[in-house]
Amino acid sequence: MAILRQYIAPLLVVLVFLMALVAVSARIFLPSDMAAPAPIEDVESASKQPPARGVDAAAGLPPVEAPTLPTSTGSIN
């Protein structure tokens, strides 16, 4: 149990810290347009725009035509 507390736990803490440091530092190597924060669109102007014709307003996808299922023409006896 002492090996876990003295060697393994501190090693895991250091590894997690180094992984977080690498992840945060990766922004330095990104192109300048990707390193900036994402642009925030004005909520009021986005809600006033009419939805595009033939596009589902909620998902921004074209509407899906529901297929018609074949029906039986004969009677069941």
PDB file of N, CA, C and O in Angstrom:
ATOM      1  N   MET A   1       0.822  -1.190   0.000  1.00  0.00           N
ATOM      2  CA  MET A   1       0.000   0.000   0.000  1.00  0.00           C
ATOM      3  C   MET A   1       0.872   1.263   0.000  1.00  0.00           C
ATOM      4  O   MET A   1       0.481   2.273  -0.539  1.00  0.00           O
ATOM      5  N   ALA A   2       2.016   1.196   0.613  1.00  0.00           N
ATOM      6  CA  ALA A   2       2.906   2.350   0.674  1.00  0.00           C
ATOM      7  C   ALA A   2       3.460   2.689  -0.703  1.00  0.00           C
ATOM      8  O   ALA A   2       3.671   3.868  -1.022  1.00  0.00           O
ATOM      9  N   ILE A   3       3.680   1.655  -1.530  1.00  0.00           N
ATOM     10  CA  ILE A   3       4.171   1.901  -2.893  1.00  0.00           C
ATOM     11  C   ILE A   3       3.158   2.702  -3.686  1.00  0.00           C
ATOM     12  O   ILE A   3       3.518   3.612  -4.443  1.00  0.00           O
ATOM     13  N   LEU A   4       1.874   2.375  -3.482  1.00  0.00           N
ATOM     14  CA  LEU A   4       0.815   3.105  -4.181  1.00  0.00           C
ATOM     15  C   LEU A   4       0.818   4.575  -3.795  1.00  0.00           C
ATOM     16  O   LEU A   4       0.728   5.460  -4.650  1.00  0.00           O
ATOM     17  N   ARG A   5       0.930   4.846  -2.489  1.00  0.00           N
ATOM     18  CA  ARG A   5       0.909   6.233  -2.005  1.00  0.00           C
ATOM     19  C   ARG A   5       2.182   7.000  -2.339  1.00  0.00           C
ATOM     20  O   ARG A   5       2.137   8.193  -2.593  1.00  0.00           O
ATOM     21  N   GLN A   6       3.308   6.341  -2.338  1.00  0.00           N
ATOM     22  CA  GLN A   6       4.574   7.046  -2.516  1.00  0.00           C
ATOM     23  C   GLN A   6       5.003   7.189  -3.966  1.00  0.00           C
ATOM     24  O   GLN A   6       5.676   8.155  -4.310  1.00  0.00           O
ATOM     25  N   TYR A   7       4.642   6.242  -4.807  1.00  0.00           N
ATOM     26  CA  TYR A   7       5.151   6.266  -6.179  1.00  0.00           C
ATOM     27  C   TYR A   7       4.054   6.396  -7.244  1.00  0.00           C
ATOM     28  O   TYR A   7       4.156   7.241  -8.132  1.00  0.00           O
ATOM     29  N   ILE A   8       3.031   5.585  -7.156  1.00  0.00           N
ATOM     30  CA  ILE A   8       2.040   5.516  -8.243  1.00  0.00           C
ATOM     31  C   ILE A   8       1.104   6.727  -8.231  1.00  0.00           C
ATOM     32  O   ILE A   8       0.869   7.335  -9.275  1.00  0.00           O
ATOM     33  N   ALA A   9       0.576   7.104  -7.081  1.00  0.00           N
ATOM     34  CA  ALA A   9      -0.351   8.242  -7.009  1.00  0.00           C
ATOM     35  C   ALA A   9       0.321   9.551  -7.453  1.00  0.00           C
ATOM     36  O   ALA A   9      -0.249  10.284  -8.268  1.00  0.00           O
ATOM     37  N   PRO A  10       1.521   9.877  -6.965  1.00  0.00           N
ATOM     38  CA  PRO A  10       2.159  11.106  -7.462  1.00  0.00           C
ATOM     39  C   PRO A  10       2.469  11.054  -8.956  1.00  0.00           C
ATOM     40  O   PRO A  10       2.356  12.057  -9.651  1.00  0.00           O
ATOM     41  N   LEU A  11       2.839   9.873  -9.454  1.00  0.00           N
ATOM     42  CA  LEU A  11       3.093   9.736 -10.880  1.00  0.00           C
ATOM     43  C   LEU A  11       1.821   9.990 -11.696  1.00  0.00           C
ATOM     44  O   LEU A  11       1.863  10.684 -12.716  1.00  0.00           O
ATOM     45  N   LEU A  12       0.694   9.465 -11.242  1.00  0.00           N
ATOM     46  CA  LEU A  12      -0.569   9.714 -11.943  1.00  0.00           C
ATOM     47  C   LEU A  12      -0.949  11.193 -11.921  1.00  0.00           C
ATOM     48  O   LEU A  12      -1.428  11.736 -12.918  1.00  0.00           O
ATOM     49  N   VAL A  13      -0.722  11.852 -10.796  1.00  0.00           N
ATOM     50  CA  VAL A  13      -1.019  13.289 -10.698  1.00  0.00           C
ATOM     51  C   VAL A  13      -0.162  14.078 -11.681  1.00  0.00           C
ATOM     52  O   VAL A  13      -0.656  14.961 -12.396  1.00  0.00           O
ATOM     53  N   VAL A  14       1.106  13.758 -11.749  1.00  0.00           N
ATOM     54  CA  VAL A  14       2.009  14.458 -12.665  1.00  0.00           C
ATOM     55  C   VAL A  14       1.620  14.175 -14.118  1.00  0.00           C
ATOM     56  O   VAL A  14       1.627  15.085 -14.960  1.00  0.00           O
ATOM     57  N   LEU A  15       1.258  12.945 -14.442  1.00  0.00           N
ATOM     58  CA  LEU A  15       0.853  12.614 -15.814  1.00  0.00           C
ATOM     59  C   LEU A  15      -0.422  13.347 -16.220  1.00  0.00           C
ATOM     60  O   LEU A  15      -0.518  13.851 -17.341  1.00  0.00           O
ATOM     61  N   VAL A  16      -1.393  13.432 -15.318  1.00  0.00           N
ATOM     62  CA  VAL A  16      -2.624  14.167 -15.625  1.00  0.00           C
ATOM     63  C   VAL A  16      -2.314  15.647 -15.823  1.00  0.00           C
ATOM     64  O   VAL A  16      -2.837  16.290 -16.740  1.00  0.00           O
ATOM     65  N   PHE A  17      -1.456  16.218 -14.983  1.00  0.00           N
ATOM     66  CA  PHE A  17      -1.076  17.615 -15.138  1.00  0.00           C
ATOM     67  C   PHE A  17      -0.390  17.849 -16.484  1.00  0.00           C
ATOM     68  O   PHE A  17      -0.692  18.821 -17.182  1.00  0.00           O
ATOM     69  N   LEU A  18       0.534  16.972 -16.856  1.00  0.00           N
ATOM     70  CA  LEU A  18       1.241  17.147 -18.128  1.00  0.00           C
ATOM     71  C   LEU A  18       0.300  17.001 -19.323  1.00  0.00           C
ATOM     72  O   LEU A  18       0.420  17.737 -20.305  1.00  0.00           O
ATOM     73  N   MET A  19      -0.658  16.088 -19.241  1.00  0.00           N
ATOM     74  CA  MET A  19      -1.618  15.923 -20.330  1.00  0.00           C
ATOM     75  C   MET A  19      -2.492  17.174 -20.478  1.00  0.00           C
ATOM     76  O   MET A  19      -2.759  17.627 -21.589  1.00  0.00           O
ATOM     77  N   ALA A  20      -2.913  17.739 -19.350  1.00  0.00           N
ATOM     78  CA  ALA A  20      -3.699  18.975 -19.402  1.00  0.00           C
ATOM     79  C   ALA A  20      -2.866  20.134 -19.944  1.00  0.00           C
ATOM     80  O   ALA A  20      -3.373  20.961 -20.715  1.00  0.00           O
ATOM     81  N   LEU A  21      -1.600  20.194 -19.574  1.00  0.00           N
ATOM     82  CA  LEU A  21      -0.721  21.250 -20.061  1.00  0.00           C
ATOM     83  C   LEU A  21      -0.537  21.155 -21.576  1.00  0.00           C
ATOM     84  O   LEU A  21      -0.572  22.170 -22.283  1.00  0.00           O
ATOM     85  N   VAL A  22      -0.369  19.949 -22.083  1.00  0.00           N
ATOM     86  CA  VAL A  22      -0.228  19.758 -23.531  1.00  0.00           C
ATOM     87  C   VAL A  22      -1.516  20.140 -24.251  1.00  0.00           C
ATOM     88  O   VAL A  22      -1.487  20.795 -25.295  1.00  0.00           O
ATOM     89  N   ALA A  23      -2.656  19.765 -23.692  1.00  0.00           N
ATOM     90  CA  ALA A  23      -3.933  20.087 -24.339  1.00  0.00           C
ATOM     91  C   ALA A  23      -4.167  21.590 -24.402  1.00  0.00           C
ATOM     92  O   ALA A  23      -4.639  22.122 -25.415  1.00  0.00           O
ATOM     93  N   VAL A  24      -3.841  22.283 -23.336  1.00  0.00           N
ATOM     94  CA  VAL A  24      -4.048  23.741 -23.317  1.00  0.00           C
ATOM     95  C   VAL A  24      -3.021  24.442 -24.201  1.00  0.00           C
ATOM     96  O   VAL A  24      -3.330  25.417 -24.880  1.00  0.00           O
ATOM     97  N   SER A  25      -1.803  23.944 -24.226  1.00  0.00           N
ATOM     98  CA  SER A  25      -0.751  24.570 -25.011  1.00  0.00           C
ATOM     99  C   SER A  25      -0.894  24.303 -26.510  1.00  0.00           C
ATOM    100  O   SER A  25      -0.214  24.956 -27.305  1.00  0.00           O
ATOM    101  N   ALA A  26      -1.727  23.389 -26.897  1.00  0.00           N
ATOM    102  CA  ALA A  26      -1.881  23.065 -28.312  1.00  0.00           C
ATOM    103  C   ALA A  26      -2.441  24.250 -29.110  1.00  0.00           C
ATOM    104  O   ALA A  26      -2.272  24.312 -30.327  1.00  0.00           O
ATOM    105  N   ARG A  27      -3.095  25.198 -28.435  1.00  0.00           N
ATOM    106  CA  ARG A  27      -3.636  26.364 -29.142  1.00  0.00           C
ATOM    107  C   ARG A  27      -2.542  27.187 -29.807  1.00  0.00           C
ATOM    108  O   ARG A  27      -2.789  27.898 -30.774  1.00  0.00           O
ATOM    109  N   ILE A  28      -1.333  27.117 -29.313  1.00  0.00           N
ATOM    110  CA  ILE A  28      -0.223  27.883 -29.894  1.00  0.00           C
ATOM    111  C   ILE A  28       0.027  27.448 -31.331  1.00  0.00           C
ATOM    112  O   ILE A  28       0.346  28.261 -32.197  1.00  0.00           O
ATOM    113  N   PHE A  29      -0.152  26.157 -31.607  1.00  0.00           N
ATOM    114  CA  PHE A  29       0.188  25.619 -32.910  1.00  0.00           C
ATOM    115  C   PHE A  29      -0.987  25.623 -33.888  1.00  0.00           C
ATOM    116  O   PHE A  29      -0.821  25.228 -35.043  1.00  0.00           O
ATOM    117  N   LEU A  30      -2.162  26.064 -33.460  1.00  0.00           N
ATOM    118  CA  LEU A  30      -3.306  26.138 -34.358  1.00  0.00           C
ATOM    119  C   LEU A  30      -3.186  27.360 -35.254  1.00  0.00           C
ATOM    120  O   LEU A  30      -2.542  28.356 -34.890  1.00  0.00           O
ATOM    121  N   PRO A  31      -3.803  27.330 -36.444  1.00  0.00           N
ATOM    122  CA  PRO A  31      -3.834  28.543 -37.268  1.00  0.00           C
ATOM    123  C   PRO A  31      -4.526  29.677 -36.505  1.00  0.00           C
ATOM    124  O   PRO A  31      -5.341  29.431 -35.619  1.00  0.00           O
ATOM    125  N   SER A  32      -4.207  30.893 -36.863  1.00  0.00           N
ATOM    126  CA  SER A  32      -4.708  32.035 -36.093  1.00  0.00           C
ATOM    127  C   SER A  32      -6.227  32.121 -36.079  1.00  0.00           C
ATOM    128  O   SER A  32      -6.818  32.569 -35.099  1.00  0.00           O
ATOM    129  N   ASP A  33      -6.894  31.689 -37.155  1.00  0.00           N
ATOM    130  CA  ASP A  33      -8.351  31.788 -37.158  1.00  0.00           C
ATOM    131  C   ASP A  33      -8.997  30.717 -36.288  1.00  0.00           C
ATOM    132  O   ASP A  33     -10.131  30.866 -35.855  1.00  0.00           O
ATOM    133  N   MET A  34      -8.285  29.632 -35.970  1.00  0.00           N
ATOM    134  CA  MET A  34      -8.849  28.597 -35.120  1.00  0.00           C
ATOM    135  C   MET A  34      -8.478  28.795 -33.656  1.00  0.00           C
ATOM    136  O   MET A  34      -9.115  28.235 -32.775  1.00  0.00           O
ATOM    137  N   ALA A  35      -7.459  29.592 -33.377  1.00  0.00           N
ATOM    138  CA  ALA A  35      -7.023  29.805 -32.003  1.00  0.00           C
ATOM    139  C   ALA A  35      -7.923  30.792 -31.272  1.00  0.00           C
ATOM    140  O   ALA A  35      -7.960  30.811 -30.051  1.00  0.00           O
ATOM    141  N   ALA A  36      -8.678  31.595 -32.010  1.00  0.00           N
ATOM    142  CA  ALA A  36      -9.559  32.576 -31.392  1.00  0.00           C
ATOM    143  C   ALA A  36     -10.823  31.898 -30.876  1.00  0.00           C
ATOM    144  O   ALA A  36     -11.205  30.830 -31.346  1.00  0.00           O
ATOM    145  N   PRO A  37     -11.489  32.514 -29.919  1.00  0.00           N
ATOM    146  CA  PRO A  37     -12.763  31.954 -29.452  1.00  0.00           C
ATOM    147  C   PRO A  37     -13.797  31.959 -30.575  1.00  0.00           C
ATOM    148  O   PRO A  37     -13.713  32.749 -31.518  1.00  0.00           O
ATOM    149  N   ALA A  38     -14.764  31.095 -30.465  1.00  0.00           N
ATOM    150  CA  ALA A  38     -15.809  31.011 -31.483  1.00  0.00           C
ATOM    151  C   ALA A  38     -16.651  32.287 -31.467  1.00  0.00           C
ATOM    152  O   ALA A  38     -16.919  32.841 -30.399  1.00  0.00           O
ATOM    153  N   PRO A  39     -17.062  32.768 -32.630  1.00  0.00           N
ATOM    154  CA  PRO A  39     -17.899  33.968 -32.660  1.00  0.00           C
ATOM    155  C   PRO A  39     -19.282  33.686 -32.082  1.00  0.00           C
ATOM    156  O   PRO A  39     -19.822  32.590 -32.234  1.00  0.00           O
ATOM    157  N   ILE A  40     -19.833  34.684 -31.423  1.00  0.00           N
ATOM    158  CA  ILE A  40     -21.163  34.555 -30.829  1.00  0.00           C
ATOM    159  C   ILE A  40     -22.133  35.353 -31.682  1.00  0.00           C
ATOM    160  O   ILE A  40     -21.953  36.549 -31.878  1.00  0.00           O
ATOM    161  N   GLU A  41     -23.150  34.673 -32.187  1.00  0.00           N
ATOM    162  CA  GLU A  41     -24.151  35.328 -33.014  1.00  0.00           C
ATOM    163  C   GLU A  41     -25.180  35.993 -32.114  1.00  0.00           C
ATOM    164  O   GLU A  41     -25.549  35.463 -31.063  1.00  0.00           O
ATOM    165  N   ASP A  42     -25.654  37.148 -32.528  1.00  0.00           N
ATOM    166  CA  ASP A  42     -26.662  37.856 -31.765  1.00  0.00           C
ATOM    167  C   ASP A  42     -27.951  37.037 -31.769  1.00  0.00           C
ATOM    168  O   ASP A  42     -28.458  36.650 -32.817  1.00  0.00           O
ATOM    169  N   VAL A  43     -28.499  36.768 -30.591  1.00  0.00           N
ATOM    170  CA  VAL A  43     -29.669  35.905 -30.471  1.00  0.00           C
ATOM    171  C   VAL A  43     -30.890  36.547 -31.113  1.00  0.00           C
ATOM    172  O   VAL A  43     -31.677  35.882 -31.782  1.00  0.00           O
ATOM    173  N   GLU A  44     -31.067  37.855 -30.944  1.00  0.00           N
ATOM    174  CA  GLU A  44     -32.248  38.520 -31.486  1.00  0.00           C
ATOM    175  C   GLU A  44     -32.234  38.531 -33.010  1.00  0.00           C
ATOM    176  O   GLU A  44     -33.252  38.293 -33.641  1.00  0.00           O
ATOM    177  N   SER A  45     -31.085  38.776 -33.622  1.00  0.00           N
ATOM    178  CA  SER A  45     -31.041  38.807 -35.074  1.00  0.00           C
ATOM    179  C   SER A  45     -31.212  37.413 -35.651  1.00  0.00           C
ATOM    180  O   SER A  45     -31.770  37.249 -36.730  1.00  0.00           O
ATOM    181  N   ALA A  46     -30.767  36.402 -34.944  1.00  0.00           N
ATOM    182  CA  ALA A  46     -30.921  35.032 -35.433  1.00  0.00           C
ATOM    183  C   ALA A  46     -32.377  34.598 -35.353  1.00  0.00           C
ATOM    184  O   ALA A  46     -32.853  33.846 -36.202  1.00  0.00           O
ATOM    185  N   SER A  47     -33.104  35.068 -34.343  1.00  0.00           N
ATOM    186  CA  SER A  47     -34.498  34.649 -34.201  1.00  0.00           C
ATOM    187  C   SER A  47     -35.421  35.401 -35.154  1.00  0.00           C
ATOM    188  O   SER A  47     -36.516  34.943 -35.434  1.00  0.00           O
ATOM    189  N   LYS A  48     -34.993  36.548 -35.679  1.00  0.00           N
ATOM    190  CA  LYS A  48     -35.839  37.322 -36.595  1.00  0.00           C
ATOM    191  C   LYS A  48     -35.720  36.866 -38.035  1.00  0.00           C
ATOM    192  O   LYS A  48     -36.533  37.226 -38.865  1.00  0.00           O
ATOM    193  N   GLN A  49     -34.712  36.065 -38.354  1.00  0.00           N
ATOM    194  CA  GLN A  49     -34.534  35.613 -39.723  1.00  0.00           C
ATOM    195  C   GLN A  49     -35.579  34.557 -40.052  1.00  0.00           C
ATOM    196  O   GLN A  49     -35.787  33.629 -39.276  1.00  0.00           O
ATOM    197  N   PRO A  50     -36.250  34.693 -41.208  1.00  0.00           N
ATOM    198  CA  PRO A  50     -37.228  33.671 -41.571  1.00  0.00           C
ATOM    199  C   PRO A  50     -36.509  32.374 -41.950  1.00  0.00           C
ATOM    200  O   PRO A  50     -35.397  32.400 -42.471  1.00  0.00           O
ATOM    201  N   PRO A  51     -37.128  31.235 -41.676  1.00  0.00           N
ATOM    202  CA  PRO A  51     -36.487  29.975 -42.055  1.00  0.00           C
ATOM    203  C   PRO A  51     -36.419  29.842 -43.567  1.00  0.00           C
ATOM    204  O   PRO A  51     -37.273  30.343 -44.299  1.00  0.00           O
ATOM    205  N   ALA A  52     -35.379  29.198 -44.017  1.00  0.00           N
ATOM    206  CA  ALA A  52     -35.205  28.999 -45.454  1.00  0.00           C
ATOM    207  C   ALA A  52     -36.312  28.091 -45.978  1.00  0.00           C
ATOM    208  O   ALA A  52     -36.794  27.200 -45.292  1.00  0.00           O
ATOM    209  N   ARG A  53     -36.687  28.312 -47.208  1.00  0.00           N
ATOM    210  CA  ARG A  53     -37.775  27.541 -47.795  1.00  0.00           C
ATOM    211  C   ARG A  53     -37.314  26.105 -48.051  1.00  0.00           C
ATOM    212  O   ARG A  53     -36.243  25.876 -48.587  1.00  0.00           O
ATOM    213  N   GLY A  54     -38.113  25.142 -47.643  1.00  0.00           N
ATOM    214  CA  GLY A  54     -37.798  23.749 -47.855  1.00  0.00           C
ATOM    215  C   GLY A  54     -36.769  23.201 -46.881  1.00  0.00           C
ATOM    216  O   GLY A  54     -36.186  22.167 -47.112  1.00  0.00           O
ATOM    217  N   VAL A  55     -36.570  23.905 -45.776  1.00  0.00           N
ATOM    218  CA  VAL A  55     -35.594  23.468 -44.789  1.00  0.00           C
ATOM    219  C   VAL A  55     -36.288  23.380 -43.446  1.00  0.00           C
ATOM    220  O   VAL A  55     -37.049  24.260 -43.073  1.00  0.00           O
ATOM    221  N   ASP A  56     -36.041  22.303 -42.719  1.00  0.00           N
ATOM    222  CA  ASP A  56     -36.594  22.146 -41.388  1.00  0.00           C
ATOM    223  C   ASP A  56     -35.957  23.199 -40.488  1.00  0.00           C
ATOM    224  O   ASP A  56     -34.740  23.238 -40.335  1.00  0.00           O
ATOM    225  N   ALA A  57     -36.779  24.057 -39.895  1.00  0.00           N
ATOM    226  CA  ALA A  57     -36.254  25.174 -39.115  1.00  0.00           C
ATOM    227  C   ALA A  57     -35.547  24.711 -37.853  1.00  0.00           C
ATOM    228  O   ALA A  57     -34.582  25.313 -37.419  1.00  0.00           O
ATOM    229  N   ALA A  58     -35.997  23.631 -37.252  1.00  0.00           N
ATOM    230  CA  ALA A  58     -35.401  23.197 -35.991  1.00  0.00           C
ATOM    231  C   ALA A  58     -34.007  22.614 -36.193  1.00  0.00           C
ATOM    232  O   ALA A  58     -33.101  22.885 -35.429  1.00  0.00           O
ATOM    233  N   ALA A  59     -33.832  21.831 -37.235  1.00  0.00           N
ATOM    234  CA  ALA A  59     -32.553  21.160 -37.411  1.00  0.00           C
ATOM    235  C   ALA A  59     -31.729  21.728 -38.550  1.00  0.00           C
ATOM    236  O   ALA A  59     -30.564  21.411 -38.685  1.00  0.00           O
ATOM    237  N   GLY A  60     -32.326  22.570 -39.394  1.00  0.00           N
ATOM    238  CA  GLY A  60     -31.602  23.104 -40.531  1.00  0.00           C
ATOM    239  C   GLY A  60     -31.416  22.078 -41.636  1.00  0.00           C
ATOM    240  O   GLY A  60     -30.492  22.167 -42.421  1.00  0.00           O
ATOM    241  N   LEU A  61     -32.296  21.072 -41.681  1.00  0.00           N
ATOM    242  CA  LEU A  61     -32.200  20.015 -42.670  1.00  0.00           C
ATOM    243  C   LEU A  61     -33.403  20.052 -43.604  1.00  0.00           C
ATOM    244  O   LEU A  61     -34.467  20.528 -43.232  1.00  0.00           O
ATOM    245  N   PRO A  62     -33.247  19.552 -44.831  1.00  0.00           N
ATOM    246  CA  PRO A  62     -34.406  19.504 -45.717  1.00  0.00           C
ATOM    247  C   PRO A  62     -35.441  18.525 -45.164  1.00  0.00           C
ATOM    248  O   PRO A  62     -35.108  17.559 -44.485  1.00  0.00           O
ATOM    249  N   PRO A  63     -36.723  18.782 -45.424  1.00  0.00           N
ATOM    250  CA  PRO A  63     -37.768  17.897 -44.906  1.00  0.00           C
ATOM    251  C   PRO A  63     -37.671  16.509 -45.539  1.00  0.00           C
ATOM    252  O   PRO A  63     -37.257  16.365 -46.685  1.00  0.00           O
ATOM    253  N   VAL A  64     -38.035  15.522 -44.776  1.00  0.00           N
ATOM    254  CA  VAL A  64     -38.001  14.141 -45.249  1.00  0.00           C
ATOM    255  C   VAL A  64     -39.426  13.733 -45.607  1.00  0.00           C
ATOM    256  O   VAL A  64     -40.346  13.888 -44.813  1.00  0.00           O
ATOM    257  N   GLU A  65     -39.570  13.226 -46.812  1.00  0.00           N
ATOM    258  CA  GLU A  65     -40.880  12.738 -47.234  1.00  0.00           C
ATOM    259  C   GLU A  65     -41.109  11.378 -46.607  1.00  0.00           C
ATOM    260  O   GLU A  65     -40.296  10.479 -46.732  1.00  0.00           O
ATOM    261  N   ALA A  66     -42.246  11.226 -45.925  1.00  0.00           N
ATOM    262  CA  ALA A  66     -42.557   9.944 -45.305  1.00  0.00           C
ATOM    263  C   ALA A  66     -42.988   8.967 -46.390  1.00  0.00           C
ATOM    264  O   ALA A  66     -43.837   9.288 -47.230  1.00  0.00           O
ATOM    265  N   PRO A  67     -42.421   7.782 -46.408  1.00  0.00           N
ATOM    266  CA  PRO A  67     -42.815   6.817 -47.430  1.00  0.00           C
ATOM    267  C   PRO A  67     -44.219   6.289 -47.154  1.00  0.00           C
ATOM    268  O   PRO A  67     -44.647   6.177 -46.015  1.00  0.00           O
ATOM    269  N   THR A  68     -44.926   6.011 -48.214  1.00  0.00           N
ATOM    270  CA  THR A  68     -46.259   5.430 -48.068  1.00  0.00           C
ATOM    271  C   THR A  68     -46.104   3.930 -48.027  1.00  0.00           C
ATOM    272  O   THR A  68     -45.379   3.333 -48.829  1.00  0.00           O
ATOM    273  N   LEU A  69     -46.763   3.314 -47.079  1.00  0.00           N
ATOM    274  CA  LEU A  69     -46.661   1.884 -46.917  1.00  0.00           C
ATOM    275  C   LEU A  69     -47.665   1.195 -47.833  1.00  0.00           C
ATOM    276  O   LEU A  69     -48.787   1.669 -48.004  1.00  0.00           O
ATOM    277  N   PRO A  70     -47.286   0.068 -48.414  1.00  0.00           N
ATOM    278  CA  PRO A  70     -48.255  -0.650 -49.253  1.00  0.00           C
ATOM    279  C   PRO A  70     -49.389  -1.192 -48.415  1.00  0.00           C
ATOM    280  O   PRO A  70     -49.221  -1.576 -47.266  1.00  0.00           O
ATOM    281  N   THR A  71     -50.554  -1.180 -48.984  1.00  0.00           N
ATOM    282  CA  THR A  71     -51.726  -1.702 -48.289  1.00  0.00           C
ATOM    283  C   THR A  71     -52.193  -2.963 -48.984  1.00  0.00           C
ATOM    284  O   THR A  71     -51.978  -3.167 -50.170  1.00  0.00           O
ATOM    285  N   SER A  72     -52.856  -3.780 -48.226  1.00  0.00           N
ATOM    286  CA  SER A  72     -53.372  -5.042 -48.771  1.00  0.00           C
ATOM    287  C   SER A  72     -54.689  -4.770 -49.492  1.00  0.00           C
ATOM    288  O   SER A  72     -55.565  -4.064 -48.979  1.00  0.00           O
ATOM    289  N   THR A  73     -54.854  -5.309 -50.667  1.00  0.00           N
ATOM    290  CA  THR A  73     -56.093  -5.112 -51.405  1.00  0.00           C
ATOM    291  C   THR A  73     -57.075  -6.248 -51.169  1.00  0.00           C
ATOM    292  O   THR A  73     -58.251  -6.125 -51.442  1.00  0.00           O
ATOM    293  N   GLY A  74     -56.586  -7.365 -50.685  1.00  0.00           N
ATOM    294  CA  GLY A  74     -57.466  -8.503 -50.441  1.00  0.00           C
ATOM    295  C   GLY A  74     -58.025  -8.481 -49.026  1.00  0.00           C
ATOM    296  O   GLY A  74     -57.531  -7.807 -48.139  1.00  0.00           O
ATOM    297  N   SER A  75     -59.069  -9.225 -48.812  1.00  0.00           N
ATOM    298  CA  SER A  75     -59.667  -9.275 -47.475  1.00  0.00           C
ATOM    299  C   SER A  75     -59.090 -10.468 -46.719  1.00  0.00           C
ATOM    300  O   SER A  75     -58.650 -11.454 -47.305  1.00  0.00           O
ATOM    301  N   ILE A  76     -59.100 -10.367 -45.404  1.00  0.00           N
ATOM    302  CA  ILE A  76     -58.589 -11.432 -44.566  1.00  0.00           C
ATOM    303  C   ILE A  76     -59.770 -12.333 -44.186  1.00  0.00           C
ATOM    304  O   ILE A  76     -60.783 -11.870 -43.702  1.00  0.00           O
ATOM    305  N   ASN A  77     -59.644 -13.637 -44.407  1.00  0.00           N
ATOM    306  CA  ASN A  77     -60.737 -14.561 -44.072  1.00  0.00           C
ATOM    307  C   ASN A  77     -60.402 -15.329 -42.847  1.00  0.00           C
ATOM    308  O   ASN A  77     -59.477 -15.848 -42.542  1.00  0.00           O
TER     309      ASN A  77
END
